[in-house]
PDB file of C-alpha atoms in Angstrom:
ATOM      1  CA  MET A   1    -112.987  42.741 -54.525  1.00 48.00           C
ATOM      2  CA  ASP A   2    -109.877  41.205 -56.131  1.00 63.00           C
ATOM      3  CA  SER A   3    -108.890  37.781 -54.844  1.00 73.00           C
ATOM      4  CA  ILE A   4    -105.435  36.948 -53.464  1.00 82.00           C
ATOM      5  CA  PRO A   5    -103.856  33.487 -53.323  1.00 88.00           C
ATOM      6  CA  THR A   6    -103.962  31.566 -50.076  1.00 93.00           C
ATOM      7  CA  GLY A   7    -100.973  32.443 -47.923  1.00 95.00           C
ATOM      8  CA  VAL A   8     -99.556  34.455 -45.040  1.00 97.00           C
ATOM      9  CA  TYR A   9     -99.098  38.174 -45.684  1.00 97.00           C
ATOM     10  CA  PRO A  10     -97.877  41.306 -43.937  1.00 96.00           C
ATOM     11  CA  ALA A  11    -100.773  43.636 -43.163  1.00 96.00           C
ATOM     12  CA  GLN A  12     -99.203  46.390 -45.260  1.00 94.00           C
ATOM     13  CA  GLU A  13     -99.237  44.154 -48.351  1.00 94.00           C
ATOM     14  CA  LEU A  14    -102.933  43.389 -47.863  1.00 95.00           C
ATOM     15  CA  ARG A  15    -103.693  47.093 -47.431  1.00 95.00           C
ATOM     16  CA  ARG A  16    -101.879  47.880 -50.689  1.00 93.00           C
ATOM     17  CA  HIS A  17    -103.765  45.153 -52.520  1.00 92.00           C
ATOM     18  CA  PHE A  18    -107.286  45.711 -51.127  1.00 93.00           C
ATOM     19  CA  GLY A  19    -107.132  49.229 -49.744  1.00 94.00           C
ATOM     20  CA  ARG A  20    -107.824  50.051 -46.110  1.00 95.00           C
ATOM     21  CA  ALA A  21    -111.585  49.534 -46.417  1.00 96.00           C
ATOM     22  CA  GLY A  22    -111.191  46.239 -48.262  1.00 94.00           C
ATOM     23  CA  PHE A  23    -108.651  44.960 -45.764  1.00 95.00           C
ATOM     24  CA  ALA A  24    -110.964  45.875 -42.884  1.00 96.00           C
ATOM     25  CA  LYS A  25    -113.779  43.948 -44.576  1.00 95.00           C
ATOM     26  CA  LEU A  26    -111.566  40.860 -44.902  1.00 94.00           C
ATOM     27  CA  ILE A  27    -110.947  40.968 -41.168  1.00 95.00           C
ATOM     28  CA  ARG A  28    -114.628  41.469 -40.345  1.00 95.00           C
ATOM     29  CA  ASP A  29    -115.839  38.547 -42.449  1.00 94.00           C
ATOM     30  CA  GLY A  30    -113.032  36.260 -41.248  1.00 94.00           C
ATOM     31  CA  SER A  31    -111.250  35.973 -44.596  1.00 93.00           C
ATOM     32  CA  ALA A  32    -108.098  37.478 -43.059  1.00 95.00           C
ATOM     33  CA  ARG A  33    -107.105  36.041 -39.693  1.00 96.00           C
ATOM     34  CA  ARG A  34    -104.439  37.606 -37.500  1.00 97.00           C
ATOM     35  CA  LEU A  35    -101.414  35.415 -36.729  1.00 96.00           C
ATOM     36  CA  ARG A  36     -99.355  38.006 -34.897  1.00 95.00           C
ATOM     37  CA  ARG A  37     -98.978  41.731 -34.968  1.00 94.00           C
ATOM     38  CA  GLY A  38     -98.745  42.844 -38.587  1.00 95.00           C
ATOM     39  CA  TRP A  39     -99.276  39.381 -40.140  1.00 97.00           C
ATOM     40  CA  TYR A  40    -102.464  37.765 -41.432  1.00 97.00           C
ATOM     41  CA  LEU A  41    -103.514  34.423 -42.848  1.00 96.00           C
ATOM     42  CA  ILE A  42    -105.608  34.090 -46.023  1.00 95.00           C
ATOM     43  CA  GLY A  43    -107.168  30.712 -46.864  1.00 94.00           C
ATOM     44  CA  ASP A  44    -105.331  27.553 -45.796  1.00 94.00           C
ATOM     45  CA  PRO A  45    -101.571  27.949 -46.361  1.00 94.00           C
ATOM     46  CA  PRO A  46     -98.985  25.281 -45.428  1.00 93.00           C
ATOM     47  CA  GLY A  47     -98.797  24.693 -41.701  1.00 95.00           C
ATOM     48  CA  GLU A  48     -95.046  25.240 -41.466  1.00 97.00           C
ATOM     49  CA  THR A  49     -95.445  28.763 -42.848  1.00 97.00           C
ATOM     50  CA  VAL A  50     -98.114  29.526 -40.270  1.00 97.00           C
ATOM     51  CA  ARG A  51     -95.962  28.138 -37.453  1.00 97.00           C
ATOM     52  CA  ALA A  52     -92.936  30.147 -38.588  1.00 97.00           C
ATOM     53  CA  VAL A  53     -94.842  33.440 -38.551  1.00 97.00           C
ATOM     54  CA  LYS A  54     -96.485  32.613 -35.229  1.00 96.00           C
ATOM     55  CA  ARG A  55     -93.029  32.029 -33.768  1.00 96.00           C
ATOM     56  CA  GLY A  56     -92.150  35.604 -34.648  1.00 96.00           C
ATOM     57  CA  GLY A  57     -90.233  35.221 -37.884  1.00 97.00           C
ATOM     58  CA  VAL A  58     -90.566  33.799 -41.397  1.00 98.00           C
ATOM     59  CA  LEU A  59     -89.881  30.419 -42.986  1.00 98.00           C
ATOM     60  CA  SER A  60     -86.226  30.313 -44.040  1.00 98.00           C
ATOM     61  CA  CYS A  61     -83.037  28.307 -44.193  1.00 98.00           C
ATOM     62  CA  ILE A  62     -83.451  24.573 -44.901  1.00 97.00           C
ATOM     63  CA  SER A  63     -87.255  24.681 -44.645  1.00 97.00           C
ATOM     64  CA  ALA A  64     -87.562  27.435 -47.262  1.00 98.00           C
ATOM     65  CA  LEU A  65     -85.027  25.808 -49.601  1.00 98.00           C
ATOM     66  CA  ARG A  66     -87.083  22.627 -49.522  1.00 96.00           C
ATOM     67  CA  ARG A  67     -90.141  24.647 -50.537  1.00 96.00           C
ATOM     68  CA  TRP A  68     -88.148  25.872 -53.555  1.00 97.00           C
ATOM     69  CA  ASP A  69     -87.438  22.218 -54.464  1.00 96.00           C
ATOM     70  CA  VAL A  70     -83.741  22.551 -53.606  1.00 97.00           C
ATOM     71  CA  TRP A  71     -81.961  19.368 -52.576  1.00 95.00           C
ATOM     72  CA  VAL A  72     -81.184  19.553 -48.867  1.00 94.00           C
ATOM     73  CA  PRO A  73     -80.463  16.823 -46.309  1.00 89.00           C
ATOM     74  CA  GLU A  74     -83.577  15.515 -44.587  1.00 86.00           C
ATOM     75  CA  HIS A  75     -84.284  17.630 -41.542  1.00 83.00           C
ATOM     76  CA  HIS A  76     -87.437  17.578 -39.460  1.00 86.00           C
ATOM     77  CA  ASP A  77     -86.920  20.810 -37.498  1.00 93.00           C
ATOM     78  CA  LEU A  78     -88.746  23.974 -38.517  1.00 97.00           C
ATOM     79  CA  HIS A  79     -86.214  26.558 -39.678  1.00 98.00           C
ATOM     80  CA  VAL A  80     -87.276  30.119 -38.900  1.00 98.00           C
ATOM     81  CA  ARG A  81     -85.367  33.376 -39.005  1.00 97.00           C
ATOM     82  CA  ALA A  82     -86.361  36.748 -37.611  1.00 97.00           C
ATOM     83  CA  ASN A  83     -85.526  40.369 -38.317  1.00 96.00           C
ATOM     84  CA  ASN A  84     -83.204  42.346 -36.054  1.00 95.00           C
ATOM     85  CA  TRP A  85     -85.983  43.255 -33.593  1.00 94.00           C
ATOM     86  CA  GLY A  86     -87.188  39.654 -33.366  1.00 95.00           C
ATOM     87  CA  VAL A  87     -83.709  38.279 -32.721  1.00 94.00           C
ATOM     88  CA  GLN A  88     -83.224  40.721 -29.845  1.00 94.00           C
ATOM     89  CA  ASN A  89     -86.674  40.461 -28.263  1.00 95.00           C
ATOM     90  CA  LEU A  90     -88.190  37.027 -29.010  1.00 94.00           C
ATOM     91  CA  ARG A  91     -87.243  33.556 -27.781  1.00 90.00           C
ATOM     92  CA  GLY A  92     -87.182  31.841 -31.159  1.00 88.00           C
ATOM     93  CA  PRO A  93     -85.293  29.640 -31.776  1.00 94.00           C
ATOM     94  CA  PHE A  94     -84.084  31.412 -34.899  1.00 97.00           C
ATOM     95  CA  CYS A  95     -81.539  30.570 -37.581  1.00 97.00           C
ATOM     96  CA  ARG A  96     -78.646  32.980 -38.073  1.00 96.00           C
ATOM     97  CA  ARG A  97     -76.688  34.242 -41.052  1.00 96.00           C
ATOM     98  CA  PHE A  98     -73.217  35.732 -41.436  1.00 95.00           C
ATOM     99  CA  GLY A  99     -73.886  39.395 -40.694  1.00 93.00           C
ATOM    100  CA  ARG A 100     -76.900  41.271 -39.394  1.00 93.00           C
ATOM    101  CA  PRO A 101     -80.395  39.747 -39.668  1.00 94.00           C
ATOM    102  CA  GLU A 102     -82.284  40.533 -42.855  1.00 92.00           C
ATOM    103  CA  PRO A 103     -85.614  42.409 -42.813  1.00 94.00           C
ATOM    104  CA  GLU A 104     -88.721  40.297 -43.436  1.00 94.00           C
ATOM    105  CA  TYR A 105     -89.679  40.346 -47.114  1.00 91.00           C
ATOM    106  CA  GLY A 106     -92.417  37.711 -47.056  1.00 95.00           C
ATOM    107  CA  ALA A 107     -93.614  34.691 -45.104  1.00 97.00           C
ATOM    108  CA  VAL A 108     -91.231  32.397 -47.039  1.00 98.00           C
ATOM    109  CA  ASP A 109     -87.716  33.540 -47.889  1.00 98.00           C
ATOM    110  CA  ASP A 110     -86.429  33.543 -51.444  1.00 97.00           C
ATOM    111  CA  VAL A 111     -83.645  31.151 -52.399  1.00 98.00           C
ATOM    112  CA  GLU A 112     -80.869  33.697 -51.923  1.00 97.00           C
ATOM    113  CA  THR A 113     -81.891  34.681 -48.394  1.00 97.00           C
ATOM    114  CA  ALA A 114     -82.713  31.121 -47.333  1.00 98.00           C
ATOM    115  CA  LEU A 115     -79.282  29.915 -48.472  1.00 98.00           C
ATOM    116  CA  GLN A 116     -77.538  32.634 -46.453  1.00 97.00           C
ATOM    117  CA  TYR A 117     -79.160  31.257 -43.322  1.00 98.00           C
ATOM    118  CA  ALA A 118     -78.672  27.616 -44.330  1.00 98.00           C
ATOM    119  CA  ALA A 119     -74.922  28.220 -44.567  1.00 98.00           C
ATOM    120  CA  ARG A 120     -74.808  28.295 -40.765  1.00 96.00           C
ATOM    121  CA  CYS A 121     -77.199  25.363 -40.209  1.00 96.00           C
ATOM    122  CA  LEU A 122     -75.865  22.841 -42.729  1.00 97.00           C
ATOM    123  CA  ASP A 123     -72.584  20.985 -42.427  1.00 96.00           C
ATOM    124  CA  ASP A 124     -70.039  21.337 -45.228  1.00 97.00           C
ATOM    125  CA  THR A 125     -71.431  18.480 -47.308  1.00 96.00           C
ATOM    126  CA  GLY A 126     -75.029  19.630 -46.833  1.00 96.00           C
ATOM    127  CA  PHE A 127     -74.129  23.157 -47.935  1.00 98.00           C
ATOM    128  CA  ILE A 128     -72.441  21.880 -51.102  1.00 98.00           C
ATOM    129  CA  VAL A 129     -75.448  19.630 -51.795  1.00 97.00           C
ATOM    130  CA  ALA A 130     -77.758  22.657 -51.602  1.00 97.00           C
ATOM    131  CA  CYS A 131     -75.521  24.836 -53.769  1.00 98.00           C
ATOM    132  CA  ASP A 132     -75.134  22.075 -56.381  1.00 97.00           C
ATOM    133  CA  SER A 133     -78.917  21.784 -56.558  1.00 97.00           C
ATOM    134  CA  ILE A 134     -79.381  25.544 -56.862  1.00 98.00           C
ATOM    135  CA  LEU A 135     -76.876  25.680 -59.716  1.00 98.00           C
ATOM    136  CA  ASN A 136     -78.370  22.637 -61.421  1.00 97.00           C
ATOM    137  CA  LYS A 137     -81.892  24.085 -61.303  1.00 97.00           C
ATOM    138  CA  LYS A 138     -80.546  27.469 -62.453  1.00 97.00           C
ATOM    139  CA  LEU A 139     -82.050  29.217 -59.448  1.00 98.00           C
ATOM    140  CA  MET A 140     -78.797  31.158 -59.065  1.00 98.00           C
ATOM    141  CA  THR A 141     -75.577  31.494 -61.043  1.00 97.00           C
ATOM    142  CA  ARG A 142     -72.139  30.815 -59.611  1.00 97.00           C
ATOM    143  CA  ASP A 143     -71.420  34.552 -59.640  1.00 97.00           C
ATOM    144  CA  GLN A 144     -74.596  35.178 -57.651  1.00 97.00           C
ATOM    145  CA  LEU A 145     -73.621  32.517 -55.130  1.00 97.00           C
ATOM    146  CA  GLU A 146     -70.215  34.062 -54.658  1.00 96.00           C
ATOM    147  CA  TYR A 147     -71.735  37.536 -54.301  1.00 96.00           C
ATOM    148  CA  GLN A 148     -74.171  36.365 -51.618  1.00 95.00           C
ATOM    149  CA  PHE A 149     -71.245  35.182 -49.510  1.00 97.00           C
ATOM    150  CA  ARG A 150     -68.752  37.926 -50.289  1.00 94.00           C
ATOM    151  CA  ASP A 151     -68.505  38.818 -46.585  1.00 93.00           C
ATOM    152  CA  ALA A 152     -68.711  35.258 -45.227  1.00 95.00           C
ATOM    153  CA  PRO A 153     -65.751  33.414 -43.689  1.00 96.00           C
ATOM    154  CA  LYS A 154     -63.109  32.100 -46.072  1.00 96.00           C
ATOM    155  CA  ARG A 155     -64.335  28.540 -45.459  1.00 96.00           C
ATOM    156  CA  ILE A 156     -67.599  29.288 -47.312  1.00 97.00           C
ATOM    157  CA  GLY A 157     -65.699  30.452 -50.379  1.00 96.00           C
ATOM    158  CA  GLU A 158     -63.669  27.250 -50.333  1.00 97.00           C
ATOM    159  CA  LEU A 159     -66.885  25.212 -50.215  1.00 98.00           C
ATOM    160  CA  LEU A 160     -68.294  27.134 -53.184  1.00 98.00           C
ATOM    161  CA  ASP A 161     -65.179  26.223 -55.157  1.00 97.00           C
ATOM    162  CA  ARG A 162     -66.127  22.546 -54.673  1.00 97.00           C
ATOM    163  CA  CYS A 163     -69.649  22.936 -56.099  1.00 97.00           C
ATOM    164  CA  ASP A 164     -70.678  21.465 -59.452  1.00 97.00           C
ATOM    165  CA  GLY A 165     -73.972  22.422 -61.077  1.00 96.00           C
ATOM    166  CA  ARG A 166     -74.046  19.237 -63.145  1.00 95.00           C
ATOM    167  CA  ALA A 167     -74.961  17.208 -60.059  1.00 93.00           C
ATOM    168  CA  GLU A 168     -78.626  16.236 -60.279  1.00 90.00           C
ATOM    169  CA  SER A 169     -79.176  14.954 -56.744  1.00 92.00           C
ATOM    170  CA  GLY A 170     -77.877  15.064 -53.200  1.00 93.00           C
ATOM    171  CA  PRO A 171     -76.548  11.484 -53.332  1.00 95.00           C
ATOM    172  CA  GLU A 172     -74.588  12.355 -56.474  1.00 96.00           C
ATOM    173  CA  THR A 173     -72.919  15.238 -54.669  1.00 96.00           C
ATOM    174  CA  VAL A 174     -72.103  13.078 -51.629  1.00 96.00           C
ATOM    175  CA  ILE A 175     -70.420  10.401 -53.737  1.00 97.00           C
ATOM    176  CA  ARG A 176     -68.641  12.991 -55.868  1.00 97.00           C
ATOM    177  CA  LEU A 177     -67.107  14.550 -52.763  1.00 97.00           C
ATOM    178  CA  PHE A 178     -66.054  11.113 -51.511  1.00 97.00           C
ATOM    179  CA  LEU A 179     -64.357  10.270 -54.819  1.00 97.00           C
ATOM    180  CA  ARG A 180     -62.647  13.639 -54.845  1.00 96.00           C
ATOM    181  CA  SER A 181     -61.177  12.861 -51.428  1.00 95.00           C
ATOM    182  CA  LEU A 182     -59.616   9.709 -52.939  1.00 96.00           C
ATOM    183  CA  ASN A 183     -57.923  11.702 -55.699  1.00 93.00           C
ATOM    184  CA  VAL A 184     -59.253   9.254 -58.290  1.00 96.00           C
ATOM    185  CA  ASP A 185     -60.159  10.178 -61.870  1.00 97.00           C
ATOM    186  CA  PHE A 186     -63.914  10.415 -62.420  1.00 97.00           C
ATOM    187  CA  ASP A 187     -66.546  12.463 -64.200  1.00 97.00           C
ATOM    188  CA  ILE A 188     -70.274  12.975 -63.709  1.00 96.00           C
ATOM    189  CA  GLN A 189     -73.202  12.865 -66.128  1.00 95.00           C
ATOM    190  CA  VAL A 190     -71.224  10.918 -68.706  1.00 96.00           C
ATOM    191  CA  THR A 191     -72.787   9.674 -71.952  1.00 97.00           C
ATOM    192  CA  ILE A 192     -71.829   6.073 -72.782  1.00 96.00           C
ATOM    193  CA  THR A 193     -72.841   4.707 -76.173  1.00 96.00           C
ATOM    194  CA  GLY A 194     -75.185   1.767 -75.720  1.00 94.00           C
ATOM    195  CA  VAL A 195     -75.985   2.679 -72.115  1.00 94.00           C
ATOM    196  CA  GLY A 196     -76.971   6.336 -72.018  1.00 94.00           C
ATOM    197  CA  ILE A 197     -76.096   9.016 -69.468  1.00 94.00           C
ATOM    198  CA  VAL A 198     -74.652   7.604 -66.233  1.00 96.00           C
ATOM    199  CA  ASP A 199     -74.371   9.508 -62.977  1.00 95.00           C
ATOM    200  CA  ILE A 200     -70.664   8.917 -62.371  1.00 97.00           C
ATOM    201  CA  LEU A 201     -67.916   7.172 -64.325  1.00 98.00           C
ATOM    202  CA  VAL A 202     -64.799   6.343 -62.310  1.00 98.00           C
ATOM    203  CA  GLY A 203     -61.736   5.761 -64.443  1.00 97.00           C
ATOM    204  CA  ASP A 204     -62.756   4.054 -67.676  1.00 96.00           C
ATOM    205  CA  TRP A 205     -64.902   1.152 -66.493  1.00 97.00           C
ATOM    206  CA  LEU A 206     -66.642   1.713 -63.143  1.00 98.00           C
ATOM    207  CA  ILE A 207     -70.151   3.158 -63.339  1.00 97.00           C
ATOM    208  CA  ILE A 208     -71.891   4.455 -60.230  1.00 97.00           C
ATOM    209  CA  GLU A 209     -75.644   5.030 -60.492  1.00 95.00           C
ATOM    210  CA  LEU A 210     -77.538   6.779 -57.693  1.00 92.00           C
ATOM    211  CA  ASP A 211     -81.274   6.455 -57.586  1.00 77.00           C
ATOM    212  CA  GLY A 212     -83.767   4.307 -55.696  1.00 50.00           C
ATOM    213  CA  TRP A 213     -87.504   4.222 -55.137  1.00 46.00           C
ATOM    214  CA  ARG A 214     -87.593   7.830 -54.003  1.00 49.00           C
ATOM    215  CA  PHE A 215     -86.906   9.097 -57.523  1.00 48.00           C
ATOM    216  CA  HIS A 216     -87.266   6.012 -59.702  1.00 46.00           C
ATOM    217  CA  GLY A 217     -90.165   4.495 -57.843  1.00 50.00           C
ATOM    218  CA  ASP A 218     -92.363   3.447 -60.747  1.00 58.00           C
ATOM    219  CA  ARG A 219     -92.022  -0.030 -62.195  1.00 58.00           C
ATOM    220  CA  GLU A 220     -91.054   1.202 -65.666  1.00 59.00           C
ATOM    221  CA  HIS A 221     -88.028   3.131 -64.396  1.00 65.00           C
ATOM    222  CA  PHE A 222     -87.048   0.316 -62.054  1.00 62.00           C
ATOM    223  CA  GLU A 223     -86.970  -2.192 -64.892  1.00 70.00           C
ATOM    224  CA  SER A 224     -85.239   0.126 -67.372  1.00 74.00           C
ATOM    225  CA  ASP A 225     -82.478   0.772 -64.819  1.00 76.00           C
ATOM    226  CA  ARG A 226     -81.831  -2.962 -64.568  1.00 78.00           C
ATOM    227  CA  VAL A 227     -81.702  -3.254 -68.357  1.00 86.00           C
ATOM    228  CA  ARG A 228     -79.090  -0.469 -68.396  1.00 89.00           C
ATOM    229  CA  ASP A 229     -77.000  -2.420 -65.899  1.00 89.00           C
ATOM    230  CA  VAL A 230     -77.105  -5.510 -68.094  1.00 92.00           C
ATOM    231  CA  ASP A 231     -76.148  -3.451 -71.170  1.00 92.00           C
ATOM    232  CA  ALA A 232     -73.275  -1.886 -69.246  1.00 94.00           C
ATOM    233  CA  HIS A 233     -71.969  -5.300 -68.196  1.00 93.00           C
ATOM    234  CA  ALA A 234     -72.142  -6.516 -71.789  1.00 93.00           C
ATOM    235  CA  LEU A 235     -69.930  -3.607 -72.862  1.00 95.00           C
ATOM    236  CA  GLY A 236     -67.336  -4.361 -70.195  1.00 95.00           C
ATOM    237  CA  TYR A 237     -68.369  -1.871 -67.510  1.00 96.00           C
ATOM    238  CA  THR A 238     -68.905  -2.658 -63.849  1.00 96.00           C
ATOM    239  CA  PRO A 239     -72.017  -0.815 -62.652  1.00 96.00           C
ATOM    240  CA  LEU A 240     -72.668  -0.151 -58.958  1.00 96.00           C
ATOM    241  CA  ARG A 241     -76.162   1.064 -58.120  1.00 94.00           C
ATOM    242  CA  PHE A 242     -77.112   2.662 -54.794  1.00 95.00           C
ATOM    243  CA  THR A 243     -80.359   3.981 -53.376  1.00 92.00           C
ATOM    244  CA  TYR A 244     -80.988   7.306 -51.697  1.00 91.00           C
ATOM    245  CA  LYS A 245     -81.124   5.556 -48.311  1.00 91.00           C
ATOM    246  CA  GLN A 246     -77.826   3.770 -48.874  1.00 95.00           C
ATOM    247  CA  VAL A 247     -76.003   6.985 -49.754  1.00 95.00           C
ATOM    248  CA  MET A 248     -77.565   9.411 -47.282  1.00 92.00           C
ATOM    249  CA  PHE A 249     -78.120   7.160 -44.252  1.00 93.00           C
ATOM    250  CA  GLN A 250     -75.680   4.290 -44.751  1.00 95.00           C
ATOM    251  CA  THR A 251     -72.853   6.410 -46.119  1.00 95.00           C
ATOM    252  CA  ALA A 252     -69.965   4.551 -44.482  1.00 96.00           C
ATOM    253  CA  GLU A 253     -71.100   1.165 -45.771  1.00 97.00           C
ATOM    254  CA  THR A 254     -71.777   2.521 -49.263  1.00 97.00           C
ATOM    255  CA  THR A 255     -68.472   4.364 -49.646  1.00 97.00           C
ATOM    256  CA  ALA A 256     -66.658   1.260 -48.329  1.00 98.00           C
ATOM    257  CA  LYS A 257     -68.117  -0.770 -51.209  1.00 97.00           C
ATOM    258  CA  ILE A 258     -66.989   1.846 -53.725  1.00 98.00           C
ATOM    259  CA  LEU A 259     -63.535   1.927 -52.148  1.00 98.00           C
ATOM    260  CA  ASP A 260     -63.296  -1.867 -52.371  1.00 97.00           C
ATOM    261  CA  ALA A 261     -64.064  -1.684 -56.099  1.00 97.00           C
ATOM    262  CA  ILE A 262     -61.433   0.996 -56.652  1.00 97.00           C
ATOM    263  CA  ARG A 263     -58.823  -0.927 -54.652  1.00 96.00           C
ATOM    264  CA  ALA A 264     -59.599  -3.939 -56.842  1.00 96.00           C
ATOM    265  CA  GLU A 265     -58.942  -1.620 -59.803  1.00 96.00           C
ATOM    266  CA  VAL A 266     -62.187  -2.462 -61.561  1.00 95.00           C
ATOM    267  CA  HIS A 267     -62.226   1.141 -62.781  1.00 96.00           C
ATOM    268  CA  ARG A 268     -59.017   0.464 -64.747  1.00 94.00           C
ATOM    269  CA  ARG A 269     -60.026  -2.669 -66.631  1.00 91.00           C
ATOM    270  CA  PRO A 270     -63.143  -3.988 -68.412  1.00 92.00           C
ATOM    271  CA  SER A 271     -65.189  -6.688 -66.715  1.00 83.00           C
ATOM    272  CA  ARG A 272     -64.654  -8.791 -69.826  1.00 69.00           C
ATOM    273  CA  ARG A 273     -62.706  -8.415 -73.058  1.00 54.00           C
ATOM    274  CA  VAL A 274     -64.561  -6.302 -75.609  1.00 49.00           C
TER     275      VAL A 274
END
């Protein structure tokens, strides 16, 4: 009998793969365990997938996007969505999308479907963070994003206009949106001779780097980042470096420091004559 990867599957998919007799054998020998009507567990899949199907839906929204390695704000709730019957007859709680509920295609939604549901769970910044990440990882094109939300409220289209696929992390998107609100000149992913690629360059001389132990946690990266800062200073730049925690959980304090630097006009002049 052919093997199938560990996971949670609709019964009809298992019947197609193994045939009726083979599927019945899987149930008899305990290889396929029933989670709810029409859904079975094979092996030892992730617990959040099992919990989502047991609830009466499938893993979606923020939880599914995280499984696809999309940048989303940290969220500890389990995000589940159900088909039309489930929404009307089960307690949930279930995430919603703009429009009627989608049928269930699998135990974990694809990026497109998950994002449709995330649009109603995430705030404006969180939605842009997710879309930036999707564009950056080439999981969807801008045209595909716009098509997915063709019937959504006008506000969603306006948020899509603010997305930038060059952003490589959630913190980068957060700071980019803050700088945009200040109407200050800046660019992202800028190559500076003698320094390398920096996350954000404000004006001509202010560098903003966004990292931290979450993504630069090994000693080699930590030390090389500090060398880059020294090199930047030597060339006349003023580098500001912030961690993931500082940007995502201490946003007010972090943006205040950036604003202080801009008000001091360090972005307009070198830190020393070069």
